[in-house]
């Protein structure tokens, strides 16, 4: 299961837990001998707080996906295609943070690896054909 799947599963679990908590609160408030207006006077602010909490969790989830998971997926996908198919490693994304530093470092490592491979190929060619 990828990072997106784990985040989606955890978000679903949080929403289910919050809905069960709201259901339990409703049942407990329903059993108490209070009038309907007093019930809604205490219940509606708690529902608004739970709704805002869910909205904030969804926003956090969105930003984590956009700014960390997608760039990591791009980096991993390009690294795998570089290793498997000798395609050029080229990843760009917005931001000037640790993710861009990581991407820059990986780009430098890949370029050094390409240079070493070409040197090694030239060395093998020179060893196999010493008269050239």
Coordinates of N, CA, C and O in Angstrom, one line a residue:
X1 N 0.9 -1.2 0.0 CA 0.0 0.0 0.0 C 0.9 1.2 0.0 O 1.8 1.3 0.8
X2 N 0.6 2.2 -0.9 CA 1.4 3.4 -1.0 C 1.1 4.4 0.1 O 0.2 4.2 0.9
X3 N 1.8 5.5 0.0 CA 1.6 6.5 1.0 C 0.2 7.1 0.9 O -0.4 7.4 1.9
X4 N -0.2 7.3 -0.4 CA -1.6 7.9 -0.5 C -2.6 6.9 0.1 O -3.6 7.4 0.7
X5 N -2.5 5.6 -0.1 CA -3.4 4.7 0.4 C -3.5 4.7 1.9 O -4.5 4.6 2.5
X6 N -2.3 4.8 2.5 CA -2.2 4.8 4.0 C -2.9 6.1 4.5 O -3.6 6.1 5.5
X7 N -2.6 7.3 3.8 CA -3.2 8.5 4.3 C -4.7 8.5 4.1 O -5.5 8.9 5.0
X8 N -5.2 7.9 3.0 CA -6.6 7.8 2.8 C -7.3 6.9 3.8 O -8.3 7.2 4.3
X9 N -6.6 5.8 4.1 CA -7.2 4.9 5.1 C -7.2 5.5 6.5 O -8.2 5.4 7.2
X10 N -6.2 6.3 6.8 CA -6.2 6.9 8.2 C -7.2 8.0 8.2 O -7.9 8.2 9.2
X11 N -7.4 8.8 7.1 CA -8.4 9.8 7.1 C -9.8 9.2 7.2 O -10.7 9.7 8.0
X12 N -10.1 8.1 6.6 CA -11.3 7.4 6.7 C -11.6 6.9 8.1 O -12.7 7.0 8.7
X13 N -10.5 6.4 8.7 CA -10.7 5.9 10.1 C -11.0 7.1 11.1 O -11.8 7.0 12.0
X14 N -10.4 8.2 10.9 CA -10.6 9.4 11.7 C -12.1 9.9 11.5 O -12.8 10.2 12.5
X15 N -12.5 9.9 10.3 CA -13.9 10.4 10.0 C -14.9 9.4 10.7 O -15.9 9.8 11.3
X16 N -14.7 8.1 10.6 CA -15.5 7.1 11.2 C -15.6 7.2 12.7 O -16.6 7.2 13.3
X17 N -14.4 7.4 13.3 CA -14.3 7.6 14.8 C -15.1 8.9 15.2 O -15.9 8.8 16.2
X18 N -15.0 9.9 14.4 CA -15.7 11.2 14.8 C -17.2 11.0 14.6 O -18.0 11.5 15.4
X19 N -17.6 10.3 13.6 CA -19.1 10.0 13.4 C -19.6 9.2 14.5 O -20.7 9.4 15.0
X20 N -18.9 8.1 14.9 CA -19.3 7.3 16.0 C -19.4 8.1 17.3 O -20.3 8.0 18.1
X21 N -18.4 9.0 17.5 CA -18.5 9.9 18.7 C -19.7 10.8 18.7 O -20.4 11.0 19.7
X22 N -20.0 11.3 17.5 CA -21.2 12.1 17.4 C -22.5 11.3 17.7 O -23.4 11.8 18.3
X23 N -22.5 10.1 17.2 CA -23.7 9.2 17.4 C -23.8 8.9 18.9 O -24.9 8.9 19.4
X24 N -22.7 8.6 19.6 CA -22.8 8.4 21.0 C -23.3 9.6 21.8 O -24.1 9.5 22.7
X25 N -22.8 10.8 21.4 CA -23.2 12.0 22.0 C -24.7 12.2 21.8 O -25.4 12.6 22.7
X26 N -25.2 11.9 20.6 CA -26.6 12.1 20.3 C -27.5 11.1 21.2 O -28.5 11.5 21.7
X27 N -27.0 9.9 21.3 CA -27.8 8.9 22.1 C -27.8 9.3 23.6 O -28.8 9.3 24.3
X28 N -26.6 9.8 24.1 CA -26.5 10.2 25.5 C -27.4 11.4 25.7 O -28.1 11.5 26.8
X29 N -27.3 12.4 24.8 CA -28.2 13.6 25.0 C -29.7 13.3 24.9 O -30.5 13.9 25.5
X30 N -30.0 12.3 24.0 CA -31.4 11.9 23.8 C -32.0 11.2 25.1 O -33.1 11.4 25.3
X31 N -31.1 10.5 25.8 CA -31.6 9.8 27.0 C -31.8 10.8 28.2 O -32.6 10.5 29.1
X32 N -31.2 11.9 28.2 CA -31.3 12.9 29.3 C -32.7 13.6 29.2 O -33.2 13.7 28.1
X33 N -33.2 14.0 30.3 CA -34.5 14.7 30.3 C -34.3 16.2 30.2 O -34.3 16.9 31.1
X34 N -34.0 16.6 28.9 CA -33.8 18.0 28.6 C -34.8 18.3 27.5 O -35.2 17.4 26.7
X35 N -35.1 19.5 27.3 CA -36.0 19.9 26.2 C -35.2 19.9 24.9 O -34.0 19.9 24.9
X36 N -35.9 20.0 23.8 CA -35.3 19.9 22.5 C -34.4 21.2 22.3 O -33.3 21.0 21.7
X37 N -34.8 22.3 22.7 CA -34.0 23.5 22.5 C -32.7 23.5 23.3 O -31.7 23.9 22.8
X38 N -32.8 23.0 24.5 CA -31.5 22.9 25.3 C -30.6 21.8 24.7 O -29.4 22.0 24.7
X39 N -31.2 20.8 24.1 CA -30.4 19.8 23.5 C -29.6 20.4 22.3 O -28.4 20.2 22.1
X40 N -30.4 21.0 21.4 CA -29.8 21.6 20.2 C -28.9 22.8 20.6 O -27.9 23.0 19.9
X41 N -29.1 23.5 21.6 CA -28.3 24.6 22.1 C -26.9 24.0 22.5 O -25.9 24.7 22.2
X42 N -26.8 22.8 23.0 CA -25.5 22.3 23.4 C -25.0 21.4 22.3 O -23.7 21.2 22.2
X43 N -25.8 20.8 21.4 CA -25.4 19.9 20.4 C -24.8 20.6 19.2 O -23.8 20.2 18.6
X44 N -25.4 21.7 18.7 CA -25.0 22.3 17.5 C -23.6 22.9 17.6 O -22.8 22.7 16.6
X45 N -23.2 23.5 18.7 CA -21.8 24.0 18.7 C -20.8 22.8 18.7 O -19.7 23.0 18.0
X46 N -21.1 21.7 19.3 CA -20.2 20.6 19.2 C -20.2 20.0 17.8 O -19.1 19.6 17.3
X47 N -21.3 20.0 17.1 CA -21.3 19.5 15.7 C -20.5 20.5 14.8 O -19.7 20.1 13.9
X48 N -20.6 21.8 15.0 CA -19.8 22.8 14.3 C -18.3 22.6 14.6 O -17.5 22.6 13.6
X49 N -17.9 22.3 15.8 CA -16.5 22.1 16.1 C -16.0 20.8 15.5 O -14.9 20.8 15.0
X50 N -16.8 19.8 15.5 CA -16.4 18.5 14.8 C -16.3 18.7 13.3 O -15.4 18.3 12.7
X51 N -17.2 19.5 12.7 CA -17.2 19.8 11.3 C -15.9 20.6 10.9 O -15.3 20.3 9.9
X52 N -15.6 21.6 11.7 CA -14.4 22.4 11.5 C -13.2 21.5 11.6 O -12.2 21.6 10.9
X53 N -13.2 20.6 12.6 CA -12.0 19.7 12.8 C -11.8 18.8 11.6 O -10.7 18.6 11.2
X54 N -12.9 18.3 11.1 CA -12.8 17.4 9.9 C -12.3 18.2 8.7 O -11.5 17.8 8.0
X55 N -12.8 19.5 8.6 CA -12.3 20.3 7.5 C -10.8 20.6 7.6 O -10.1 20.5 6.6
X56 N -10.4 20.9 8.8 CA -8.9 21.1 9.0 C -8.1 19.9 8.7 O -7.0 20.0 8.1
X57 N -8.6 18.7 9.1 CA -7.9 17.5 8.9 C -7.8 17.2 7.4 O -6.8 16.9 6.8
X58 N -8.9 17.5 6.6 CA -8.9 17.3 5.2 C -7.9 18.3 4.5 O -7.2 17.9 3.5
X59 N -7.9 19.5 5.0 CA -6.9 20.5 4.4 C -5.5 20.1 4.7 O -4.6 20.2 3.8
X60 N -5.2 19.6 5.9 CA -3.9 19.1 6.2 C -3.5 17.9 5.3 O -2.4 17.9 4.8
X61 N -4.5 17.0 5.1 CA -4.3 15.9 4.3 C -4.0 16.3 2.8 O -3.1 15.8 2.2
X62 N -4.7 17.3 2.3 CA -4.5 17.8 1.0 C -3.1 18.4 0.8 O -2.4 18.1 -0.2
X63 N -2.7 19.2 1.8 CA -1.4 19.8 1.7 C -0.2 18.8 1.8 O 0.8 18.9 1.1
X64 N -0.4 17.8 2.6 CA 0.6 16.8 2.7 C 0.7 16.0 1.4 O 1.8 15.7 0.9
X65 N -0.4 15.7 0.8 CA -0.4 15.0 -0.5 C 0.3 15.9 -1.6 O 1.1 15.4 -2.3
X66 N -0.1 17.2 -1.7 CA 0.4 18.0 -2.7 C 1.9 18.3 -2.6 O 2.6 18.3 -3.6
X67 N 2.3 18.7 -1.4 CA 3.7 19.2 -1.2 C 4.7 18.1 -0.8 O 5.9 18.4 -0.9
X68 N 4.3 16.9 -0.4 CA 5.2 15.9 0.0 C 5.1 14.6 -0.7 O 6.0 14.0 -1.1
X69 N 3.9 14.1 -0.8 CA 3.7 12.8 -1.4 C 3.9 12.8 -2.9 O 4.6 11.9 -3.5
X70 N 3.3 13.8 -3.6 CA 3.4 13.8 -5.1 C 4.9 14.0 -5.5 O 5.3 13.3 -6.4
X71 N 5.6 14.9 -4.9 CA 7.0 15.0 -5.3 C 7.8 13.8 -5.0 O 8.7 13.4 -5.8
X72 N 7.6 13.1 -3.9 CA 8.2 11.9 -3.6 C 7.9 10.8 -4.6 O 8.7 10.0 -5.0
X73 N 6.6 10.7 -5.0 CA 6.2 9.8 -6.1 C 7.0 10.1 -7.4 O 7.4 9.2 -8.1
X74 N 7.1 11.4 -7.7 CA 7.8 11.7 -9.0 C 9.3 11.3 -8.9 O 9.8 10.8 -9.8
X75 N 9.9 11.6 -7.7 CA 11.3 11.2 -7.6 C 11.5 9.7 -7.7 O 12.4 9.2 -8.4
X76 N 10.7 9.0 -7.0 CA 10.8 7.5 -7.0 C 10.6 6.9 -8.4 O 11.3 6.1 -8.9
X77 N 9.5 7.4 -9.1 CA 9.2 7.0 -10.4 C 10.4 7.2 -11.4 O 10.8 6.4 -12.1
X78 N 10.9 8.4 -11.3 CA 12.0 8.8 -12.2 C 13.3 8.0 -11.9 O 14.1 7.7 -12.8
X79 N 13.6 7.8 -10.6 CA 14.7 7.0 -10.2 C 14.6 5.5 -10.7 O 15.5 4.9 -11.2
X80 N 13.4 5.0 -10.6 CA 13.2 3.6 -11.1 C 13.3 3.5 -12.6 O 13.9 2.6 -13.1
X81 N 12.8 4.5 -13.3 CA 13.0 4.5 -14.8 C 14.5 4.7 -15.1 O 14.9 4.2 -16.1
X82 N 15.2 5.5 -14.3 CA 16.6 5.7 -14.6 C 17.4 4.4 -14.4 O 18.2 4.0 -15.2
X83 N 17.1 3.7 -13.3 CA 17.8 2.4 -13.0 C 17.4 1.3 -14.0 O 18.2 0.6 -14.5
X84 N 16.1 1.3 -14.3 CA 15.6 0.1 -15.2 C 15.8 0.4 -16.7 O 16.2 -0.5 -17.4
X85 N 15.6 1.6 -17.1 CA 15.5 1.8 -18.6 C 16.6 2.8 -19.0 O 16.6 3.2 -20.2
X86 N 17.5 3.2 -18.2 CA 18.5 4.2 -18.5 C 17.9 5.5 -19.0 O 18.5 6.2 -19.9
X87 N 16.8 5.9 -18.5 CA 16.2 7.2 -18.9 C 16.8 8.3 -18.1 O 17.3 8.1 -17.0
X88 N 16.8 9.5 -18.6 CA 17.4 10.6 -17.9 C 16.5 11.0 -16.7 O 15.3 11.0 -16.8
X89 N 17.2 11.3 -15.6 CA 16.5 11.7 -14.4 C 16.3 13.2 -14.4 O 17.2 14.0 -14.5
X90 N 15.0 13.6 -14.5 CA 14.7 15.0 -14.5 C 13.3 15.2 -13.8 O 12.3 14.7 -14.3
X91 N 13.4 15.8 -12.6 CA 12.2 16.0 -11.8 C 12.2 17.5 -11.4 O 13.2 18.0 -10.9
X92 N 11.1 18.2 -11.7 CA 10.9 19.5 -11.2 C 9.6 19.7 -10.5 O 8.6 19.0 -10.8
X93 N 9.6 20.5 -9.4 CA 8.3 20.8 -8.7 C 8.6 22.1 -8.0 O 9.7 22.5 -7.8
X94 N 7.5 22.8 -7.7 CA 7.5 24.0 -7.0 C 8.0 23.9 -5.5 O 7.7 22.9 -4.9
X95 N 8.6 24.9 -5.0 CA 9.0 24.8 -3.6 C 10.5 25.1 -3.5 O 11.3 24.7 -4.4
X96 N 10.9 25.6 -2.4 CA 12.3 25.9 -2.0 C 12.5 25.4 -0.6 O 12.7 26.1 0.3
X97 N 12.4 24.1 -0.4 CA 12.5 23.5 0.9 C 13.3 22.2 0.9 O 14.2 22.0 0.0
X98 N 13.2 21.4 1.8 CA 14.0 20.2 1.9 C 13.8 19.2 0.8 O 14.7 18.5 0.4
X99 N 12.5 19.2 0.3 CA 12.2 18.3 -0.9 C 13.1 18.7 -2.1 O 13.6 17.9 -2.8
X100 N 13.2 20.0 -2.3 CA 14.0 20.5 -3.5 C 15.5 20.2 -3.2 O 16.2 19.9 -4.2
X101 N 15.9 20.3 -2.0 CA 17.3 20.0 -1.7 C 17.6 18.5 -1.9 O 18.6 18.1 -2.5
X102 N 16.6 17.7 -1.5 CA 16.7 16.2 -1.8 C 16.7 15.9 -3.3 O 17.6 15.2 -3.7
X103 N 15.9 16.6 -4.0 CA 15.8 16.4 -5.5 C 17.2 16.8 -6.1 O 17.7 16.2 -7.0
X104 N 17.7 18.0 -5.7 CA 19.0 18.5 -6.2 C 20.1 17.5 -5.9 O 20.9 17.2 -6.8
X105 N 20.1 16.9 -4.7 CA 21.2 16.0 -4.3 C 21.0 14.7 -5.2 O 22.1 14.2 -5.6
X106 N 19.8 14.2 -5.4 CA 19.6 13.0 -6.2 C 20.1 13.3 -7.6 O 20.7 12.5 -8.3
X107 N 19.7 14.5 -8.1 CA 20.2 14.9 -9.5 C 21.7 14.8 -9.6 O 22.2 14.3 -10.6
X108 N 22.4 15.4 -8.6 CA 23.8 15.4 -8.7 C 24.4 14.0 -8.6 O 25.4 13.7 -9.3
X109 N 23.8 13.1 -7.8 CA 24.3 11.8 -7.7 C 24.1 11.0 -9.0 O 24.9 10.2 -9.4
X110 N 22.9 11.2 -9.6 CA 22.7 10.6 -10.9 C 23.7 11.1 -12.0 O 24.2 10.2 -12.7
X111 N 24.0 12.4 -12.0 CA 24.9 12.9 -13.0 C 26.3 12.3 -12.7 O 27.0 11.9 -13.7
X112 N 26.7 12.2 -11.4 CA 28.0 11.5 -11.1 C 28.0 10.1 -11.6 O 29.0 9.6 -12.1
X113 N 26.9 9.4 -11.4 CA 26.8 8.0 -11.8 C 26.9 7.9 -13.3 O 27.6 6.9 -13.8
X114 N 26.3 8.8 -14.0 CA 26.4 8.7 -15.5 C 27.9 8.9 -15.9 O 28.4 8.2 -16.8
X115 N 28.6 9.9 -15.3 CA 30.0 10.1 -15.6 C 30.8 8.9 -15.3 O 31.7 8.5 -16.1
X116 N 30.6 8.3 -14.1 CA 31.3 7.1 -13.8 C 31.1 5.9 -14.7 O 32.0 5.2 -15.1
X117 N 29.8 5.8 -15.2 CA 29.5 4.7 -16.1 C 30.2 5.0 -17.4 O 30.8 4.0 -18.0
X118 N 30.3 6.2 -17.9 CA 31.0 6.5 -19.2 C 32.5 6.3 -19.0 O 33.1 5.7 -19.9
X119 N 33.1 6.7 -17.9 CA 34.5 6.4 -17.7 C 34.8 4.9 -17.6 O 35.8 4.5 -18.2
X120 N 33.9 4.2 -16.9 CA 34.1 2.7 -16.8 C 34.0 2.1 -18.2 O 34.7 1.2 -18.6
X121 N 33.0 2.5 -19.0 CA 32.9 2.0 -20.4 C 34.1 2.3 -21.2 O 34.6 1.5 -22.0
X122 N 34.6 3.5 -21.1 CA 35.8 3.9 -21.8 C 37.0 3.1 -21.4 O 37.9 2.7 -22.2
X123 N 37.1 2.8 -20.1 CA 38.2 2.0 -19.5 C 38.1 0.6 -20.0 O 39.1 0.0 -20.4
X124 N 36.9 0.0 -20.0 CA 36.8 -1.3 -20.5 C 37.1 -1.4 -22.0 O 37.7 -2.4 -22.5
X125 N 36.7 -0.4 -22.8 CA 37.0 -0.4 -24.2 C 38.5 -0.3 -24.4 O 39.1 -0.9 -25.3
X126 N 39.2 0.5 -23.6 CA 40.6 0.7 -23.7 C 41.4 -0.6 -23.4 O 42.4 -0.9 -24.0
X127 N 40.9 -1.3 -22.3 CA 41.5 -2.5 -21.9 C 41.3 -3.6 -23.0 O 42.2 -4.4 -23.2
X128 N 40.1 -3.7 -23.5 CA 39.8 -4.7 -24.5 C 40.5 -4.5 -25.9 O 40.9 -5.4 -26.6
X129 N 40.8 -3.2 -26.2 CA 41.5 -2.9 -27.5 C 42.7 -2.0 -27.1 O 42.7 -0.8 -27.3
X130 N 43.8 -2.6 -26.7 CA 44.9 -1.8 -26.2 C 45.7 -1.1 -27.4 O 46.4 -0.1 -27.1
X131 N 45.5 -1.5 -28.6 CA 46.3 -0.8 -29.7 C 45.6 0.5 -30.1 O 46.3 1.3 -30.8
X132 N 44.4 0.8 -29.6 CA 43.8 2.1 -30.0 C 44.2 3.2 -29.1 O 44.5 3.4 -28.1

